[in-house]
Amino acid sequence: MAYTGTPSPAGPIGSQYCVCKVELSVCGQNLLDRDVTSKSDPFCVLFMEVNGKWVELDRTETAVNNLNPAFSKKFVVDYHFEEVQKLKFALFDQDKSSMQLYEHDFLGEFSCTLGMIVSSKKITRTLLLGNGKPAGKGMITIAAQELSDNRVITLSMAGRKLDKKDLFGKSDPFLELYKPGDDGKWMLVHRTEVIKYTLDPVWKPFTVPLVSLCDGDVEKLIKVMCYDYDSDGGHDFIGEFQTSVARMCEAQDVFPLELECINPKKQKKKKNYKNSGIIIVKSCKITRDFSFLDYILGGCQLMFTVGIDFTASNGNPRDPSSLHYINPMGTNEYLSAIWAVGQIIQDYDSDKMFPALGFGAQLPPDWKVSHEFAINFNPTNPFCSGVEGIVQAYSACLPHIRFYGPTNFSPIVNHVARFAAQATQQDAASQYFILLIITDGVISDMDETRHAVVQASKLPMSIIIVGVGNADFAAMEFLDGDSRVLRSYTGEEAVRDIVQFVPFRDFRNAPKETLAKAVLAELPQQVVQYFKHQNLPPINSEPA
């Protein structure tokens, strides 16, 4: 049981694409009692696996004389959906003031992925000793919370009887909103568009993050300045006022809030100066801009299905040149793709039962071609237990089928779409479906597949296509609507881009994590985009 924990290096561990920060709260229950005269004095250490080694990230405080500690110090970890982030929570009984962990008595540990914790929101597990046996009755509870203020503010503003600044016409007014900076100076947050030739402008509603406008503090003063636009950049100052978000939120559609726009210089000079016009806050609404993690922590499950290409162009699986040949290491490109994607997604599905389907093969006993068959040969229950179950069913089915053709994608796309359509009847952000198709080549039913993808784009569903072998994958690039909107043969456009295509050959010599990052990078935003489009908040969300 050697812990060579070193304090974490400066800066967060992980790639630069941090989705957000997660706060982890830790409690212990029924910990081992290592002290003779009193109870244990536990503290918890968090490790993260980096390049195969456990690196210490942080420690909690020590809970004196307590076998059921609730630690007040929280762990803050950068969360990356597309990575397997392995964590280890180790509890020790503090005996000395030493920073070296071997100086303290070990009370047990628990290892898991960050994905497991956030998908459950809260987990309680048995603590284990170094030999893998339970640490007495010791348990650990870990709860996750996203650390971000996801509120946004939408303002609708207008002006009335603003000062006339142009000699021959009216003014061309625009607004600038400022918040106090750390240095005591005002910092520009937002500038509206210019409304030409009017003293009674109505600006378009605009939305900014609440953190940007007032650092999330609705009582903080903000400053609004009104100018008359000049094309040479020398804009004329009309007037200003200070207010707060809390005050602006008093504005209702029926009762707008009216604020006097004051020019301090004019106010000093003129005795009977009233104002330089009125700025009207027509409406001010604070809402939540939910993130991927909000939906996961709210209980959304990611439903994973695999579709495997068994067409003849793959080659005889007993021949080492075949793409389905399982090498002495027990793998091939199909299996590598299943592992890469599956090991990330399985953390987000509570029952970890995944349908695995095949297409393009002749099946016993009558050797009819099927484009949608369960690879475990159980059509009423095509589910495999975990990624290991998919791998086992795949290996077991290879000797029993005949590779054939053509390469039809649409049956499997439509198969998953039927389940996704059923999920929409719940009218809640509870399930999102991910179809991984692994294929060696050109699609035979391109028109039908395009149509199926366009229809699926209206559903809680994404499609990942991994191309194995060295074929021409131009058609796959076409389905992946990164460069242009995908259209059905009827001319109907996809509502959103739901296909992510990657050729496996680009990752043959890269670390296996790289493939997962590439194929899953767009998934969080696809999930959020769908539920937002449907106006569905996370299941257990709080009001703004």
Coordinates of C-alpha atoms in Angstrom, one line a residue:
M1 CA 0.0 0.0 0.0
A2 CA 2.5 2.6 -1.2
Y3 CA 1.2 6.1 -1.7
T4 CA 3.8 8.4 -3.2
G5 CA 1.3 11.3 -3.5
T6 CA 2.8 14.6 -4.5
P7 CA 0.8 17.8 -4.2
S8 CA -0.8 18.7 -7.5
P9 CA 1.1 20.8 -10.0
A10 CA 0.0 24.3 -10.7
G11 CA -3.0 24.5 -13.0
P12 CA -5.7 22.0 -13.7
I13 CA -5.0 18.5 -14.9
G14 CA -6.6 17.4 -18.2
S15 CA -7.0 18.8 -21.7
Q16 CA -7.6 22.4 -22.5
Y17 CA -11.3 21.7 -23.4
C18 CA -12.7 21.8 -19.9
V19 CA -16.5 21.6 -20.0
C20 CA -16.7 23.0 -16.5
K21 CA -15.7 22.5 -12.9
V22 CA -17.3 20.0 -10.6
E23 CA -17.4 20.3 -6.8
L24 CA -17.2 16.9 -4.9
S25 CA -18.4 16.7 -1.3
V26 CA -17.2 13.7 0.7
C27 CA -18.6 12.0 3.9
G28 CA -17.5 8.8 5.6
Q29 CA -19.6 6.3 7.6
N30 CA -18.5 3.7 10.1
L31 CA -14.8 4.2 9.5
L32 CA -12.2 1.8 11.0
D33 CA -11.1 2.9 14.5
R34 CA -7.3 3.0 14.5
D35 CA -6.7 4.9 17.7
V36 CA -6.4 3.1 21.0
T37 CA -7.6 5.7 23.4
S38 CA -10.0 7.7 21.2
K39 CA -11.6 7.4 17.8
S40 CA -9.8 7.9 14.4
D41 CA -9.0 11.4 13.1
P42 CA -9.8 10.9 9.4
F43 CA -8.9 13.0 6.4
C44 CA -9.6 12.2 2.7
V45 CA -7.1 12.5 -0.1
L46 CA -8.2 12.7 -3.8
F47 CA -6.0 11.2 -6.5
M48 CA -6.5 11.3 -10.3
E49 CA -4.9 8.9 -12.7
V50 CA -2.5 10.8 -15.0
N51 CA -0.5 8.8 -17.6
G52 CA -1.0 5.6 -15.6
K53 CA 0.1 7.1 -12.2
W54 CA -2.0 8.3 -9.3
V55 CA -1.3 12.0 -8.7
E56 CA -2.6 13.7 -5.6
L57 CA -5.0 16.5 -6.3
D58 CA -6.0 17.7 -2.9
R59 CA -6.9 16.8 0.7
T60 CA -9.7 17.6 3.1
E61 CA -9.3 18.9 6.6
T62 CA -8.9 16.4 9.5
A63 CA -12.1 15.5 11.4
V64 CA -11.0 14.9 15.0
N65 CA -12.3 11.9 16.9
N66 CA -15.0 11.1 14.3
L67 CA -15.8 7.8 12.6
N68 CA -18.7 9.4 10.5
P69 CA -17.0 12.6 9.2
A70 CA -18.7 15.1 6.8
F71 CA -15.7 17.0 5.4
S72 CA -16.3 20.8 4.8
K73 CA -13.4 21.1 2.4
K74 CA -14.6 20.3 -1.1
F75 CA -12.7 18.9 -4.0
V76 CA -12.9 20.9 -7.3
V77 CA -12.1 18.9 -10.4
D78 CA -12.2 19.9 -14.1
Y79 CA -14.8 17.8 -15.9
H80 CA -14.2 16.4 -19.4
F81 CA -17.0 14.3 -20.8
E82 CA -14.9 12.8 -23.6
E83 CA -12.2 11.4 -21.2
V84 CA -12.3 8.6 -18.7
Q85 CA -11.2 10.5 -15.6
K86 CA -10.2 7.9 -13.0
L87 CA -10.4 9.1 -9.4
K88 CA -9.3 7.5 -6.1
F89 CA -10.6 8.6 -2.7
A90 CA -8.3 7.4 0.1
L91 CA -9.0 7.9 3.8
F92 CA -6.3 8.1 6.5
D93 CA -6.3 8.4 10.3
Q94 CA -4.0 11.4 11.1
D95 CA -1.4 10.3 13.6
K96 CA 1.3 12.9 13.1
S97 CA 1.6 16.4 11.5
S98 CA 3.5 14.9 8.6
M99 CA 2.5 15.5 5.0
Q100 CA 3.8 12.0 4.0
L101 CA 0.8 9.6 3.7
Y102 CA 2.8 6.5 4.9
E103 CA 3.1 8.2 8.3
H104 CA -0.7 7.9 8.8
D105 CA -2.9 4.8 9.3
F106 CA -4.8 3.8 6.1
L107 CA -8.7 3.6 6.6
G108 CA -9.7 2.4 3.2
E109 CA -10.2 3.7 -0.4
F110 CA -12.7 3.8 -3.2
S111 CA -11.9 4.2 -7.0
C112 CA -14.3 5.2 -9.7
T113 CA -14.6 7.5 -12.7
L114 CA -15.8 11.1 -12.5
G115 CA -18.5 10.1 -15.0
M116 CA -19.9 7.6 -12.6
I117 CA -20.3 10.2 -9.9
V118 CA -21.9 12.9 -12.0
S119 CA -24.3 10.5 -13.7
S120 CA -25.5 9.4 -10.3
K121 CA -25.2 12.8 -8.7
K122 CA -24.5 11.0 -5.4
I123 CA -23.0 7.6 -4.7
T124 CA -22.3 5.6 -1.5
R125 CA -19.8 2.7 -1.8
T126 CA -17.9 0.3 0.4
L127 CA -14.3 1.4 1.3
L128 CA -11.7 -1.3 0.4
L129 CA -8.3 -2.1 2.0
G130 CA -5.2 -2.6 -0.1
N131 CA -5.9 -6.3 -0.5
G132 CA -9.4 -5.6 -2.0
K133 CA -11.3 -6.6 1.1
P134 CA -13.8 -4.3 2.8
A135 CA -12.4 -1.9 5.4
G136 CA -14.7 -3.1 8.2
K137 CA -18.1 -1.5 7.7
G138 CA -16.6 1.7 6.4
M139 CA -18.5 3.5 3.6
I140 CA -17.9 6.6 1.6
T141 CA -20.5 9.0 0.1
I142 CA -19.5 11.4 -2.7
A143 CA -21.9 14.0 -4.1
A144 CA -21.3 16.1 -7.2
Q145 CA -22.4 19.7 -8.0
E146 CA -21.5 21.8 -11.0
L147 CA -19.6 25.0 -10.1
S148 CA -21.0 27.6 -12.5
D149 CA -23.6 30.3 -12.5
N150 CA -25.6 29.4 -15.6
R151 CA -28.1 32.3 -15.3
V152 CA -28.6 34.7 -18.2
I153 CA -30.4 38.0 -18.3
T154 CA -32.5 39.1 -21.2
L155 CA -33.2 42.9 -21.4
S156 CA -35.6 44.7 -23.7
M157 CA -34.9 48.5 -23.6
A158 CA -36.2 51.7 -25.3
G159 CA -35.8 55.5 -25.1
R160 CA -38.2 58.4 -25.0
K161 CA -37.6 62.1 -25.8
L162 CA -33.8 61.8 -25.9
D163 CA -31.7 64.9 -26.5
K164 CA -31.4 65.9 -30.1
K165 CA -27.6 65.9 -31.0
D166 CA -27.6 66.3 -34.7
L167 CA -27.9 69.7 -36.3
F168 CA -30.0 68.7 -39.2
G169 CA -31.8 65.6 -38.0
K170 CA -32.6 63.7 -34.8
S171 CA -30.1 61.5 -32.9
D172 CA -28.8 58.1 -33.7
P173 CA -28.9 56.6 -30.2
F174 CA -27.2 53.5 -28.8
L175 CA -26.6 52.2 -25.2
E176 CA -23.6 50.9 -23.4
L177 CA -23.8 48.9 -20.2
Y178 CA -20.9 48.8 -17.7
K179 CA -20.1 47.0 -14.4
P180 CA -17.5 48.0 -11.8
G181 CA -14.1 46.3 -12.5
D182 CA -11.7 45.1 -9.9
D183 CA -9.6 48.2 -10.5
G184 CA -12.5 50.5 -9.6
K185 CA -13.0 51.5 -13.2
W186 CA -16.2 50.9 -15.2
M187 CA -15.9 47.9 -17.6
L188 CA -17.9 47.7 -20.8
V189 CA -20.2 44.6 -20.8
H190 CA -22.6 45.2 -23.8
R191 CA -23.3 47.7 -26.5
T192 CA -26.6 47.8 -28.3
E193 CA -27.1 48.4 -32.0
V194 CA -27.6 52.0 -33.3
I195 CA -31.1 53.1 -34.1
K196 CA -31.0 55.8 -36.8
Y197 CA -32.9 59.2 -36.8
T198 CA -35.0 58.9 -33.7
L199 CA -35.4 60.4 -30.2
D200 CA -37.6 57.4 -29.3
P201 CA -35.5 54.4 -30.0
V202 CA -36.6 50.7 -29.4
W203 CA -33.6 48.5 -29.2
K204 CA -33.7 44.7 -30.0
P205 CA -33.8 42.5 -26.8
F206 CA -30.4 41.2 -25.9
T207 CA -29.1 38.4 -23.6
V208 CA -25.9 38.3 -21.6
P209 CA -24.6 36.0 -18.9
L210 CA -25.6 37.3 -15.5
V211 CA -21.9 36.8 -14.4
S212 CA -20.8 39.2 -17.2
L213 CA -23.3 41.9 -16.3
C214 CA -23.0 42.0 -12.5
D215 CA -20.7 39.1 -11.4
G216 CA -23.9 37.2 -10.5
D217 CA -24.8 39.8 -7.8
V218 CA -28.2 41.3 -8.7
E219 CA -27.7 44.1 -6.1
K220 CA -24.4 45.4 -7.6
L221 CA -24.7 48.8 -9.3
I222 CA -24.3 48.9 -13.1
K223 CA -24.0 52.0 -15.3
V224 CA -26.0 52.6 -18.5
M225 CA -24.7 55.3 -20.9
C226 CA -26.5 56.6 -23.9
Y227 CA -24.7 58.1 -26.9
D228 CA -25.5 59.6 -30.3
Y229 CA -23.6 57.7 -33.0
D230 CA -21.2 59.5 -35.3
S231 CA -19.5 57.7 -38.2
D232 CA -16.1 59.3 -37.3
G233 CA -16.2 57.6 -33.9
G234 CA -16.6 60.8 -32.0
H235 CA -20.0 59.7 -30.5
D236 CA -21.9 62.5 -28.6
F237 CA -22.8 61.7 -25.0
I238 CA -26.5 62.0 -24.3
G239 CA -26.8 60.9 -20.7
E240 CA -26.4 58.1 -18.1
F241 CA -27.8 56.5 -15.0
Q242 CA -26.9 53.8 -12.5
T243 CA -29.2 51.0 -11.5
S244 CA -29.0 47.3 -10.5
V245 CA -30.3 44.1 -12.0
A246 CA -32.7 43.7 -9.0
R247 CA -34.2 47.1 -9.8
M248 CA -34.5 46.4 -13.5
C249 CA -36.2 43.1 -12.7
E250 CA -39.1 45.1 -11.4
A251 CA -40.0 45.9 -15.0
Q252 CA -43.0 43.9 -16.2
D253 CA -44.5 43.9 -19.7
V254 CA -47.5 45.8 -18.4
F255 CA -45.5 48.1 -16.1
P256 CA -42.2 49.1 -17.7
L257 CA -39.5 50.7 -15.5
E258 CA -38.6 54.3 -16.5
L259 CA -35.2 55.7 -15.6
E260 CA -34.0 59.3 -16.2
C261 CA -31.1 59.7 -18.4
I262 CA -28.9 62.4 -16.9
N263 CA -26.1 64.5 -18.4
P264 CA -24.1 65.7 -15.4
K265 CA -22.5 68.7 -17.2
K266 CA -25.9 70.0 -18.4
Q267 CA -27.3 69.3 -14.9
K268 CA -24.7 71.6 -13.3
K269 CA -25.1 74.4 -15.9
K270 CA -28.9 74.6 -16.2
K271 CA -31.1 75.4 -13.2
N272 CA -34.3 74.0 -14.7
Y273 CA -32.6 70.9 -16.2
K274 CA -34.8 67.8 -15.8
N275 CA -33.1 65.1 -17.8
S276 CA -31.8 64.2 -21.3
G277 CA -34.6 61.8 -21.9
I278 CA -36.0 58.6 -20.4
I279 CA -34.6 55.1 -20.8
I280 CA -37.3 52.5 -20.5
V281 CA -36.7 48.9 -19.3
K282 CA -39.6 47.2 -21.0
S283 CA -38.8 43.8 -19.6
C284 CA -36.0 42.1 -17.7
K285 CA -35.9 38.3 -17.3
I286 CA -33.4 36.0 -15.7
T287 CA -33.3 32.4 -16.9
R288 CA -30.9 29.5 -16.7
D289 CA -28.7 28.6 -19.7
F290 CA -28.4 24.9 -18.9
S291 CA -25.2 23.0 -19.6
F292 CA -24.6 19.3 -20.5
L293 CA -23.7 18.6 -16.9
D294 CA -27.0 20.2 -15.7
Y295 CA -28.9 17.6 -17.8
I296 CA -26.7 14.7 -16.6
L297 CA -26.9 15.8 -12.9
G298 CA -30.7 16.2 -13.5
G299 CA -30.9 12.5 -14.3
C300 CA -30.7 12.3 -18.1
Q301 CA -29.5 8.9 -19.2
L302 CA -27.4 8.3 -22.4
M303 CA -28.8 5.3 -24.2
F304 CA -26.0 3.6 -26.2
T305 CA -26.6 1.3 -29.3
V306 CA -23.9 -0.2 -31.5
G307 CA -24.4 -1.0 -35.2
I308 CA -21.7 -3.3 -36.8
D309 CA -21.1 -3.7 -40.5
F310 CA -20.8 -7.4 -41.5
T311 CA -20.7 -6.9 -45.3
A312 CA -18.5 -9.1 -47.5
S313 CA -16.1 -6.2 -48.3
N314 CA -14.7 -6.6 -44.7
G315 CA -13.1 -10.0 -45.8
N316 CA -13.3 -13.4 -44.2
P317 CA -12.9 -13.0 -40.4
R318 CA -10.5 -16.0 -40.3
D319 CA -8.1 -14.3 -42.7
P320 CA -5.6 -12.0 -41.0
S321 CA -6.2 -9.4 -43.8
S322 CA -9.9 -9.1 -42.8
L323 CA -11.1 -6.1 -40.8
H324 CA -13.0 -8.5 -38.6
Y325 CA -10.0 -10.7 -37.9
I326 CA -9.3 -10.7 -34.2
N327 CA -5.5 -10.6 -33.8
P328 CA -3.5 -12.4 -31.1
M329 CA -3.9 -9.4 -28.8
G330 CA -7.7 -10.0 -28.9
T331 CA -8.6 -6.9 -30.8
N332 CA -9.3 -5.3 -34.2
E333 CA -10.4 -1.9 -35.5
Y334 CA -14.1 -2.7 -34.8
L335 CA -13.4 -3.7 -31.2
S336 CA -11.1 -0.7 -30.7
A337 CA -13.9 1.6 -31.7
I338 CA -16.4 -0.1 -29.5
W339 CA -14.1 0.1 -26.5
A340 CA -13.1 3.8 -27.1
V341 CA -16.7 5.1 -27.3
G342 CA -18.4 2.6 -25.0
Q343 CA -16.1 3.0 -22.0
I344 CA -17.0 6.7 -21.8
I345 CA -20.7 6.4 -22.4
Q346 CA -21.4 3.4 -20.2
D347 CA -20.9 5.6 -17.1
Y348 CA -24.0 7.6 -18.1
D349 CA -26.4 4.6 -18.4
S350 CA -27.6 3.2 -15.1
D351 CA -28.4 -0.3 -16.2
K352 CA -25.5 -0.6 -18.6
M353 CA -27.5 -2.8 -20.9
F354 CA -26.7 -1.9 -24.5
P355 CA -28.4 -3.2 -27.7
A356 CA -25.8 -4.4 -30.3
L357 CA -27.0 -4.8 -33.8
G358 CA -25.5 -6.1 -37.0
F359 CA -26.2 -5.4 -40.7
G360 CA -25.2 -6.8 -44.1
A361 CA -25.0 -10.5 -43.2
Q362 CA -26.8 -13.7 -44.0
L363 CA -28.2 -15.3 -40.9
P364 CA -28.8 -19.0 -40.1
P365 CA -30.8 -21.1 -40.5
D366 CA -32.3 -19.8 -43.8
W367 CA -29.4 -17.5 -44.7
K368 CA -31.5 -14.5 -45.5
V369 CA -29.8 -11.1 -45.5
S370 CA -30.5 -8.9 -42.6
H371 CA -29.8 -5.2 -42.1
E372 CA -30.9 -5.1 -38.5
F373 CA -30.2 -8.2 -36.4
A374 CA -29.2 -8.7 -32.8
I375 CA -25.6 -10.0 -32.7
N376 CA -26.6 -12.2 -29.7
F377 CA -29.2 -13.8 -31.9
N378 CA -32.0 -12.8 -29.5
P379 CA -34.3 -10.4 -31.3
T380 CA -36.6 -9.8 -28.3
N381 CA -33.6 -9.0 -26.1
P382 CA -30.7 -7.7 -28.1
F383 CA -29.1 -6.2 -24.9
C384 CA -25.5 -6.9 -23.9
S385 CA -24.3 -6.3 -20.4
G386 CA -21.7 -3.5 -20.5
V387 CA -19.1 -2.9 -23.2
E388 CA -17.6 -6.4 -22.3
G389 CA -21.0 -7.9 -23.2
I390 CA -20.9 -6.3 -26.6
V391 CA -17.4 -7.5 -27.2
Q392 CA -18.3 -11.1 -26.2
A393 CA -21.4 -11.2 -28.3
Y394 CA -19.5 -9.8 -31.3
S395 CA -16.7 -12.4 -31.0
A396 CA -19.3 -15.2 -30.5
C397 CA -21.4 -14.3 -33.6
L398 CA -18.6 -14.1 -36.1
P399 CA -18.3 -17.8 -36.9
H400 CA -22.1 -18.2 -37.3
I401 CA -22.9 -15.6 -39.9
R402 CA -22.0 -15.1 -43.6
F403 CA -20.8 -11.7 -44.6
Y404 CA -22.8 -10.4 -47.5
G405 CA -24.3 -7.0 -48.5
P406 CA -25.3 -4.4 -49.4
T407 CA -24.2 -1.7 -46.9
N408 CA -27.6 -0.3 -45.7
F409 CA -27.5 2.1 -42.8
S410 CA -31.1 3.3 -42.8
P411 CA -32.7 0.2 -41.0
I412 CA -30.5 0.6 -38.0
V413 CA -30.9 4.4 -37.9
N414 CA -34.6 4.0 -38.0
H415 CA -34.5 1.3 -35.4
V416 CA -32.9 3.6 -32.8
A417 CA -35.1 6.5 -34.0
R418 CA -38.2 4.5 -33.0
F419 CA -37.0 4.3 -29.4
A420 CA -35.9 8.0 -29.4
A421 CA -39.4 8.9 -30.7
Q422 CA -41.0 7.0 -27.8
A423 CA -38.8 8.9 -25.3
T424 CA -40.2 12.2 -26.6
Q425 CA -43.6 11.2 -25.3
Q426 CA -42.3 11.6 -21.7
D427 CA -41.8 15.4 -22.4
A428 CA -38.8 15.4 -20.1
A429 CA -35.0 15.5 -20.5
S430 CA -34.7 11.9 -19.3
Q431 CA -33.1 10.0 -22.2
Y432 CA -30.8 10.8 -25.1
F433 CA -29.9 8.1 -27.7
I434 CA -26.4 7.5 -29.2
L435 CA -25.9 5.2 -32.1
L436 CA -22.4 4.1 -32.9
I437 CA -22.1 2.7 -36.5
I438 CA -18.8 1.0 -37.4
T439 CA -18.4 0.4 -41.1
D440 CA -15.8 -0.4 -43.7
G441 CA -17.2 1.4 -46.7
V442 CA -19.5 3.1 -49.0
I443 CA -23.2 3.3 -48.1
S444 CA -25.6 1.5 -50.6
D445 CA -28.8 3.2 -49.4
M446 CA -27.6 6.8 -49.4
D447 CA -31.0 8.4 -50.2
E448 CA -32.8 6.4 -47.5
T449 CA -30.0 7.1 -45.0
R450 CA -30.1 10.8 -45.7
H451 CA -33.8 10.8 -45.1
A452 CA -33.5 8.7 -41.9
V453 CA -30.8 11.1 -40.5
V454 CA -32.9 14.2 -41.4
Q455 CA -35.9 12.7 -39.5
A456 CA -33.7 11.6 -36.6
S457 CA -32.4 15.2 -36.3
K458 CA -35.8 16.1 -34.7
L459 CA -35.3 13.5 -32.0
P460 CA -33.1 13.1 -28.9
M461 CA -30.5 11.2 -30.9
S462 CA -26.9 11.5 -32.2
I463 CA -25.1 9.2 -34.6
I464 CA -21.3 8.5 -34.5
I465 CA -19.8 6.8 -37.5
V466 CA -16.4 5.3 -37.3
G467 CA -15.0 4.2 -40.7
V468 CA -12.5 1.3 -40.5
G469 CA -10.1 0.1 -43.2
N470 CA -8.9 2.2 -46.1
A471 CA -12.0 2.8 -48.2
D472 CA -13.1 6.1 -49.7
F473 CA -15.3 7.7 -47.0
A474 CA -16.5 10.8 -48.9
A475 CA -20.2 9.8 -48.4
M476 CA -19.7 9.7 -44.7
E477 CA -18.2 13.2 -44.7
F478 CA -21.3 14.3 -46.6
L479 CA -23.6 12.9 -43.8
D480 CA -21.5 14.8 -41.1
G481 CA -23.0 18.2 -41.6
D482 CA -20.1 20.2 -40.3
S483 CA -19.5 22.0 -43.6
R484 CA -23.1 22.3 -44.9
V485 CA -26.6 21.4 -43.9
L486 CA -27.7 17.8 -44.7
R487 CA -30.8 17.5 -46.9
S488 CA -33.1 14.6 -47.5
Y489 CA -33.9 13.5 -51.1
T490 CA -37.2 15.3 -50.6
G491 CA -35.3 18.6 -50.0
E492 CA -36.1 18.7 -46.2
E493 CA -33.2 20.0 -44.2
A494 CA -31.8 18.5 -41.0
V495 CA -32.9 20.6 -38.0
R496 CA -29.4 20.1 -36.5
D497 CA -26.2 18.3 -37.2
I498 CA -26.3 15.0 -35.4
V499 CA -23.7 12.9 -37.3
Q500 CA -20.1 12.8 -36.3
F501 CA -17.8 10.9 -38.6
V502 CA -14.2 9.9 -38.1
P503 CA -11.9 7.5 -40.1
F504 CA -10.2 5.1 -37.7
R505 CA -7.0 5.2 -39.9
D506 CA -6.4 8.8 -38.5
F507 CA -6.0 7.3 -35.0
R508 CA -4.2 4.0 -35.7
N509 CA -1.0 5.1 -34.1
A510 CA -2.5 7.5 -31.6
P511 CA -3.2 6.8 -27.9
K512 CA -6.6 5.0 -27.7
E513 CA -8.1 8.0 -25.7
T514 CA -7.6 10.2 -28.8
L515 CA -10.3 8.4 -30.8
A516 CA -12.9 8.9 -28.0
K517 CA -12.1 12.6 -27.7
A518 CA -12.6 13.1 -31.5
V519 CA -15.9 11.2 -31.8
L520 CA -17.4 12.5 -28.5
A521 CA -16.3 16.1 -28.6
E522 CA -19.5 17.4 -30.2
L523 CA -21.9 15.2 -28.2
P524 CA -22.4 17.4 -25.1
Q525 CA -23.5 20.4 -27.3
Q526 CA -25.8 18.1 -29.4
V527 CA -27.5 17.0 -26.2
V528 CA -28.0 20.6 -24.9
Q529 CA -29.0 21.9 -28.3
Y530 CA -31.8 19.3 -28.6
F531 CA -33.3 19.8 -25.1
K532 CA -33.1 23.6 -25.4
H533 CA -34.8 23.5 -28.8
Q534 CA -37.6 21.5 -27.1
N535 CA -37.7 24.0 -24.2
L536 CA -37.0 21.1 -21.8
P537 CA -35.1 22.0 -18.6
P538 CA -33.1 19.3 -16.7
I539 CA -35.5 17.1 -14.7
N540 CA -34.4 18.4 -11.2
S541 CA -33.6 21.9 -12.1
E542 CA -34.1 24.9 -9.8
P543 CA -35.8 28.1 -11.0
A544 CA -33.4 31.0 -11.9

